[in-house]
Structure formats: structure tokens, C-alpha cells
Amino acid sequence: MSKSSAKEWDRAAPSTSWTRLACIIPPDLLAAVAREADADQREALLETMQLDQSFRVSRAEAAASIIAPTRTGVARVGAGTPDRAIYDQQHSNATTPGTLMRSEGQGPVSDVSVNQAYDNFGYTYKLYWDQFHRDSIDDQGMQIQGLVHFGTNYDNAFWDGAGHMFFGDGDGQMLTDTTKGIDVVGHELTHGVTQHEANLRYSGQSGALNESVSDVFGSLVKQYQLGQDAATADWLIGADIVGPQLAPALRSMKAPGTANQYDNQPSTMDGYVHTTSDNGGVHTNSGIPNHAFYLIATAIGGNAWEAAGQIWYDTLADPRLHPTATFSRFAGLTLRSARTRFGSSSSEAAAVKSGWEAVKVKVR
């Protein structure tokens, strides 16, 4: 790396000031790849990092302003059907919607990315509606807007906290077209669900829980759409969007730390990473609750979106789940949810307790 390139990377490298931008690719990973990249790819990565940084303040403000929706008990007209709108950003960095390409109910268009975003939004809505009777991100029928072809070789995808999901096309080495990932879309839209329910603070253990909840439901969206049970699912996150540098996936819930050459996620509290980077290691330490969910879902067996997914959703919607929740507090609430729904002596409750104990999180 040249001296000038090194200085550019240093200016764009992640710091503790990069808060609450919940992208699918964490800043630490972008920085690690940038260190080893050739000049062309480094330029794309630097631009990605700078764009991500530019969103941090607006997303933080959006997250802070969220008020939980009022439950009227009356379903809106059209509940059970998503409201999707997909826009083409034409490789610009514009943060407002570009050209409208496909609206709810319209047929496929010639742009594959538009169709993939539209379909994957639908799969995410379907899981939440069919299994948890949730009407979109805010449970009030919020329109879901997808902005595809964002930036030039943009190596990320994210939910902006205000109704828009941005999709980069990737540089072909680190990432490919991010609209392809069912679980990626499920992950990002779940950040919106979490924002409207528990609003978990995006720092430390609560931030790692925020990331983990998104991985959990992203994986469940994929499993639900593909008809995979807990035993046959691959439990990988982002396998459909990674390029050769990150193959075979971004993260593994089954075996954290093994998804790609840069994966340093711990699977138990023995490996918990204490760091000031990435808001206290939110993408790294999320491997611990991710692994707990995998262990619990496979111990219960069957379809993970049924018992295990219901327990996690009940917990996310529990008013006792505070924005600064620790792993231990979240674990205790999942056990409470399991006992409430399935019974104190149920196999589901036993699986929850054992799963958290296996990753060395105290259940309180």
C-alpha cells in the first residue's frame, strides 16, 4: 500500500464515532479487506466506508426519535399484504429515492436487482405476517422502499431507519449484488422491527443483541421461504451475496468464527471481545447469542421459526427488554418467554436454558 493510500485508509478507518449505522458489512471487515486490496478495489472500499460514515448521524437521530406504535387492535385495510416500492439509484450516492421501477402489485421488470429486492421484501413480510401477525416493520403497514444500484461498486447494504433499504452492487470480489440475499434483506428490515420494539442501543452487548436479532430473523426468513427445518438449514448469513474474498459467507450461526478468512466471531463468552471498535464489537460478539439461538433451535427441532423464533419474537416485544439489555438479561427474558408460551417444565424452556448455558451466558 502506498503512503498516500495508507493515509486515505487511516482517515476512513472505523472509530468509535461510527455509531448506529447497521450495515450488513461491519466497518472492521471493510477496513481489514482494504488493507490487503489492490488499488482499484481499495478505492471502492474507501468510498463505501466514507458513504457509511455519512449516514451515521441521520440514522442515529432516526433511532432516537422512534416511539413505539400504538396498538389499536384494529387491522388496517390491506393488512397481510406488503406495500413495496423499488427505486433505481443509477449508481448515484443520492439518499432520496431515485426512479420508481416497481410498485406493489406490479409484475417483474427487466432489472434483476429490482425484482430480487421486491421478492425478498415480500418474503420478509410474509414470515412476520404469517408467523407473528406483524404488519410490516412498524406493525402498522409501513411502506418498504428499496433503493437498488446505490453508489458505484458499493460494498454494503443497510436500512436507514426511515423506511429505506439501500442496496449496493458490490465490487465483485468482496460482495456481489446485495439484493440476492434473502437473509440479508431479512436482517436489515429486522433492524427496523427492533427499532420499533426494544430500540436496543447500538453499543456493547445491547448492540451485539441488536445485530444478533437481525441475523436470527434474517436466517428464519430464508429458512421459511426455502422450507428448511433447523436440521437442514445451513445457518449461514450472506452466502448468496459474498464474492470470492468472503466465501462461503459473512457469518455462521452454527460455527461462529469459521464463515470466511476474516471471521473472528466467538461462539461463547470465553472469547468475548473487549474493544472500542465497531461500537464495542457489535458484529463480532453477536456470534455468542447467534450460536445460542442455533443450539436452542436445533435442540427443539422442527421448523426454527415456530418455537424458537416465536420465543425470540415474544422477547423482542417484551416491555421488560430495555434498550441497554445485556446478554444475561436477554437470556433470562427468552427463558421467561419460553415458560410463558410452552410451560415451565416444557422441552422448549429446557432447550433455552441449556442453549444459553452452552455459550456460557448466565440466565437471569
Tab-separated table of C-alpha atoms in Angstrom, residues 179-302:
chain	number	residue	atom	x	y	z
A	179	THR	CA	-30.329	-7.754	-3.481
A	180	LYS	CA	-29.739	-11.509	-3.916
A	181	GLY	CA	-29.630	-12.254	-0.197
A	182	ILE	CA	-32.978	-13.258	1.307
A	183	ASP	CA	-31.349	-13.368	4.737
A	184	VAL	CA	-29.570	-10.053	4.125
A	185	VAL	CA	-32.879	-8.323	3.432
A	186	GLY	CA	-34.474	-10.059	6.422
A	187	HIS	CA	-31.542	-8.954	8.569
A	188	GLU	CA	-31.741	-5.290	7.590
A	189	LEU	CA	-35.524	-4.985	7.816
A	190	THR	CA	-35.372	-6.621	11.251
A	191	HIS	CA	-33.228	-3.694	12.399
A	192	GLY	CA	-36.374	-1.676	11.750
A	193	VAL	CA	-38.510	-4.098	13.756
A	194	THR	CA	-36.055	-3.934	16.647
A	195	GLN	CA	-36.016	-0.150	16.405
A	196	HIS	CA	-39.790	-0.043	16.789
A	197	GLU	CA	-39.912	-2.596	19.598
A	198	ALA	CA	-36.945	-2.646	22.012
A	199	ASN	CA	-34.781	0.023	20.300
A	200	LEU	CA	-31.698	-1.823	21.547
A	201	ARG	CA	-28.839	0.640	21.912
A	202	TYR	CA	-26.252	0.067	19.205
A	203	SER	CA	-23.256	-0.355	21.500
A	204	GLY	CA	-21.668	-3.132	23.551
A	205	GLN	CA	-23.831	-6.112	24.461
A	206	SER	CA	-27.135	-4.442	23.601
A	207	GLY	CA	-25.687	-3.584	20.182
A	208	ALA	CA	-24.493	-7.158	19.703
A	209	LEU	CA	-28.011	-8.323	20.597
A	210	ASN	CA	-29.376	-5.857	18.025
A	211	GLU	CA	-27.144	-7.441	15.377
A	212	SER	CA	-27.891	-10.974	16.527
A	213	VAL	CA	-31.670	-10.489	16.457
A	214	SER	CA	-31.294	-9.347	12.847
A	215	ASP	CA	-29.204	-12.412	11.980
A	216	VAL	CA	-31.739	-14.677	13.688
A	217	PHE	CA	-34.746	-13.359	11.791
A	218	GLY	CA	-32.770	-12.977	8.576
A	219	SER	CA	-31.954	-16.665	8.776
A	220	LEU	CA	-35.570	-17.507	9.628
A	221	VAL	CA	-36.845	-15.587	6.591
A	222	LYS	CA	-34.533	-17.640	4.392
A	223	GLN	CA	-35.464	-20.935	6.056
A	224	TYR	CA	-39.183	-20.147	5.852
A	225	GLN	CA	-39.011	-19.286	2.167
A	226	LEU	CA	-36.904	-22.342	1.292
A	227	GLY	CA	-38.875	-24.716	3.514
A	228	GLN	CA	-35.832	-25.744	5.553
A	229	ASP	CA	-36.097	-27.065	9.083
A	230	ALA	CA	-33.485	-26.450	11.767
A	231	ALA	CA	-31.583	-29.619	10.910
A	232	THR	CA	-31.278	-28.959	7.165
A	233	ALA	CA	-30.649	-25.176	7.199
A	234	ASP	CA	-27.064	-24.040	6.593
A	235	TRP	CA	-27.258	-21.307	9.279
A	236	LEU	CA	-25.007	-19.083	7.169
A	237	ILE	CA	-25.589	-15.346	6.777
A	238	GLY	CA	-24.918	-13.717	3.414
A	239	ALA	CA	-23.867	-16.808	1.468
A	240	ASP	CA	-25.709	-15.550	-1.621
A	241	ILE	CA	-24.005	-12.151	-1.765
A	242	VAL	CA	-20.343	-12.787	-0.964
A	243	GLY	CA	-17.600	-12.726	-3.578
A	244	PRO	CA	-14.512	-14.963	-3.509
A	245	GLN	CA	-12.794	-12.902	-0.791
A	246	LEU	CA	-15.514	-13.653	1.761
A	247	ALA	CA	-16.666	-17.092	0.650
A	248	PRO	CA	-18.528	-19.034	1.786
A	249	ALA	CA	-20.471	-16.486	3.889
A	250	LEU	CA	-20.362	-13.413	6.102
A	251	ARG	CA	-21.183	-15.226	9.338
A	252	SER	CA	-22.086	-18.667	10.615
A	253	MET	CA	-24.597	-19.135	13.425
A	254	LYS	CA	-23.742	-22.831	13.609
A	255	ALA	CA	-19.987	-22.297	13.878
A	256	PRO	CA	-19.100	-18.639	14.572
A	257	GLY	CA	-15.572	-17.767	13.516
A	258	THR	CA	-15.489	-20.100	10.506
A	259	ALA	CA	-17.510	-18.262	7.827
A	260	ASN	CA	-14.569	-16.657	5.980
A	261	GLN	CA	-10.893	-15.824	6.355
A	262	TYR	CA	-11.668	-12.639	8.310
A	263	ASP	CA	-14.331	-14.106	10.599
A	264	ASN	CA	-13.355	-13.644	14.249
A	265	GLN	CA	-16.717	-14.148	15.932
A	266	PRO	CA	-16.633	-16.012	19.262
A	267	SER	CA	-19.146	-18.773	19.945
A	268	THR	CA	-19.059	-18.492	23.755
A	269	MET	CA	-18.353	-15.866	26.392
A	270	ASP	CA	-14.840	-17.287	26.746
A	271	GLY	CA	-13.994	-15.494	23.502
A	272	TYR	CA	-15.898	-12.257	24.164
A	273	VAL	CA	-14.005	-9.395	22.521
A	274	HIS	CA	-13.480	-6.211	24.517
A	275	THR	CA	-12.905	-3.407	22.028
A	276	THR	CA	-13.812	0.189	21.279
A	277	SER	CA	-14.042	-0.581	17.562
A	278	ASP	CA	-17.389	-1.160	15.807
A	279	ASN	CA	-19.364	0.265	18.731
A	280	GLY	CA	-17.869	-2.215	21.147
A	281	GLY	CA	-17.642	-5.145	18.743
A	282	VAL	CA	-21.345	-5.421	17.947
A	283	HIS	CA	-20.799	-7.506	14.798
A	284	THR	CA	-18.142	-9.671	16.455
A	285	ASN	CA	-19.773	-10.511	19.786
A	286	SER	CA	-23.149	-11.128	18.142
A	287	GLY	CA	-21.734	-14.575	17.395
A	288	ILE	CA	-22.449	-15.579	21.005
A	289	PRO	CA	-26.256	-15.038	21.037
A	290	ASN	CA	-26.336	-16.253	17.409
A	291	HIS	CA	-24.820	-19.558	18.481
A	292	ALA	CA	-27.202	-19.783	21.432
A	293	PHE	CA	-30.174	-19.466	19.085
A	294	TYR	CA	-28.760	-22.136	16.767
A	295	LEU	CA	-28.285	-24.528	19.699
A	296	ILE	CA	-31.780	-23.833	21.026
A	297	ALA	CA	-33.484	-24.180	17.634
A	298	THR	CA	-31.738	-27.446	16.782
A	299	ALA	CA	-32.391	-28.852	20.263
A	300	ILE	CA	-36.111	-28.118	19.920
A	301	GLY	CA	-36.094	-29.435	16.360
A	302	GLY	CA	-38.559	-28.938	13.546
